[in-house]
Amino acid sequence: MPPLLSMRGVAKSFGAVAALTDASLDVARGEVHALIGQNGAGKSTLIKVLTGFHRGDAGTVSFDGAPFEASSPKDAQAKGIATIYQEVNLVGFRSVAENVCLGRRFSKLGLLDIGAMRAEARRLLARFGLDLDVRRPLDGFPIATQQMVAIARAIGFSSKLVVMDEPTSSLDDREVESLFAVIRGLKADGVSTVFVSHKLDELYAVCDRVTIMRDGATVRSGSMAEIPKLDLVATMLGRDLKAVAQGGTTGFGAKGGGARRPVVEARNLFRAPLVSDVSFAVGAGEIVGLSGLLGSGRTESVRLLFGADRAEGGSMALDGRAFAPAEPRDAIAAGLGFCTEDRKREGIVPDLSVRENMTLALMPRLTAAGIVDGKRQRDIVDRFVRRLGIRCSSPEQPIRELSGGNQQKVLLARWLCTDPKLLILDEPTRGIDVGAKGEIQALIRELAEGGLAVLMVSSEIEEIVEGADRAAVLRDGRTVAALAGDELTEERVIDAMAHGSTGSAPC
Amino acid sequence: MTDRALVPRPRRLSAGLALRRNGAVLALAVLLAFNAAVTPYFLSPGTLNINLTQVAPIGIVAVAMTLVIATGGIDLSVGSLMAIAGALAPIVYAAALARFGSAGLGVALSIALPVLAAIALGWLNGAVITRYRIQPIVATLVLYIAGRGIAQVMTNGNVQSFAQPAFGFLGLGRILGVPFQALLMVAAVAAGAFALKRSLVGRQILAIGGNERAARLSGVPVVRVKRLVYALSGLASGVAGLITVAINSSSDANLVGSGMELDAIAAVAVGGTLLAGGRATVVGTLVGALIIQLVRTTLIANGVPDAAALVVKAALILGAVWIQRQGRS
């Protein structure tokens, strides 16, 4: 029997950037199919090509035995493919019944047939064992229920395939279980599901087969039962377990010495829903890596340390004293700096100059009687432009006109000029060309050798293994391994990501 | 977001930039030349003084509005705050005179207390916006509606006559022949322009308007700065309300500051400040306020009815926004 859905050799470029080069996806009837890959692997683009949000540049798609092309998500829905997004895309202030029937015609004599809509909504929800008051507005229900409503709506279109893009990221354990029950129910009715998630345990719990993507191409697909977790993670990250590269591909150079006096210590940090139990410590003059798959709570953990979010549990200490920043301002005053992973949304102020962006955090200290000391400001900026080799036409150039690598250097300088004790770097080399990447990595090492404590979050394993002196590995919001010295190998990190083993080094 | 630094900027864009920078000044020059040639007695000291007298409240309120808009916000309540300050002044004066018997103290209090009240209400706007994360346009709409009502209730809807000569100096006084309130406006523009360019708060205002999340993560006290700009907007509104009362020698809660929010926002937009925040020019706002005043003068002096002048004002705002869009990539 031919598969329900077959996508072959799909390619898609946005301008000069290739998002998909050679992607394929086969889904059998009544199958629950996992689609996984790192950030930028092309999962979302592939789904958007399937649902008609994007038009593919090349490749063939067949669905239900015939060539398939959708002109829009609405068109795809009419043809039997429904998509449920991470954020529920429904109308919160309208009733459950109206939402379930959204996009379908329920009218009598030109007026809405509310009775029929309610009956239809009850009928569909009953299939999931849900008995709701369908007259109540949707946003009065928990997210999980809203998601069920979204699925019920999808089934109402007599979908043959339901695509779920990270449906569990905002659900708790019990809610996840009831979602799984729904998926199994769909399967029993012969409806297929494509399930996108980063939580390995969930994938193994509910999925039959898996397609793994990397760099815009499908690299492997097979039965979940035949691919062990470790293999899955290694394939996804593109690491060959047998031949871990010797020597450096990164610009970090030689590592520093052993553990030192801790500058900062975090114990059992907790903040729902992504941080469950995270601990780490960073000493002066060392680089500590924070590793983990997407959604493991890396960024969320360091945001707690910087006061960007408030911890709901656990404790932090700075120089041996209790530390609980309420705002980033407090953390900065205590000697912390934080380079975010999202330069554009959280880093640069696009219209301000290189000079102003660089001194944004330092400016209060350059101020006397409310007026900024322009000369000192310019001196400091000139020094860091030279030291970091920032390429700009002048410090007065708006930062938005700089390349990604140079923007990142300006943001690094924003913290370096405050002379911090601890620098938190979240994906310091993401979206930066190779040359600038090496320069930034070498700079980080140089700073650590000068006595700075560095906490580095990275999704690139080689950056952690080669760059960090020690590393903590997170999995589903928990620190599952602390690795140092000879233990800090790609194998051990990947193993911890997959299974959650514990290393011996204190971290 | 790769190497944009190496790509030469398209010519049309820099022409748009030049237009945005100088368009308002050009429009002002054209208006001045046109009036000098056509409008009778335009260049007489009397006409110039009337224009300066009338533009001062707009200019003062618009300077503070520039700072509010630079943070990415807006303040619709300025006209109503003017009405409240204006309504308070005669009441405070009468009460102070009855109690202390001193006209000097009465005038001092009738200036200080209304302005303080306006500052407090402006600060309240900022507090509501930051505490409950309500959009500025909605939060200040509350005081826009309620404020004028409060002013009318305070005065029982009556016009209060207030012809106190010392208080009247605010609106009728001259220093070296120049209307006092025009000097106040110039001082406000100078202070605003200097603060925006050189002071810590000024730079933080622009950082917040340009990227609020980045500003917060860089330690900018976002909440404090926002409350400050709305309080400053209250201060400017309070002063402008008193000037209006002084000019008329009476306070009418129905009319004081009516439509001011639109004049001030128009002045800011025409002056070249980005309405989305992050880019602002106080001197541009002064030019914008002068343009709006001159358009009104031109139309009225040449027999065009006031109602038609509103349409022209709207066209000006549209033009300003259009020019802003030209400058963006």
PDB file of C-alpha atoms in Angstrom, chain B residues 11 20 60 80 89 104 136-137 171 175 187 235 252 256 275 312:
ATOM      1  CA  ARG B  11      19.866  56.844  -3.831  1.00  0.00           C
ATOM      2  CA  ARG B  20      12.669  64.023   6.072  1.00  0.00           C
ATOM      3  CA  ILE B  60       5.472  73.606  25.110  1.00  0.00           C
ATOM      4  CA  SER B  80      -7.701  67.543  29.466  1.00  0.00           C
ATOM      5  CA  ALA B  89      -5.942  78.102  39.118  1.00  0.00           C
ATOM      6  CA  GLY B 104       1.294  87.340  46.033  1.00  0.00           C
ATOM      7  CA  PRO B 136      -0.404  54.177  26.114  1.00  0.00           C
ATOM      8  CA  ILE B 137      -3.126  55.173  23.658  1.00  0.00           C
ATOM      9  CA  GLY B 171      -0.129  84.991  28.978  1.00  0.00           C
ATOM     10  CA  ILE B 175      10.052  90.836  28.136  1.00  0.00           C
ATOM     11  CA  ALA B 187      13.409  77.566  27.010  1.00  0.00           C
ATOM     12  CA  LEU B 235       4.122  69.383  33.649  1.00  0.00           C
ATOM     13  CA  ASP B 252     -13.543  77.709  30.523  1.00  0.00           C
ATOM     14  CA  VAL B 256      -9.018  75.182  27.543  1.00  0.00           C
ATOM     15  CA  LEU B 275       5.889  57.970  15.620  1.00  0.00           C
ATOM     16  CA  VAL B 312      -5.505  71.203   5.746  1.00  0.00           C
TER      17      VAL B 312
END
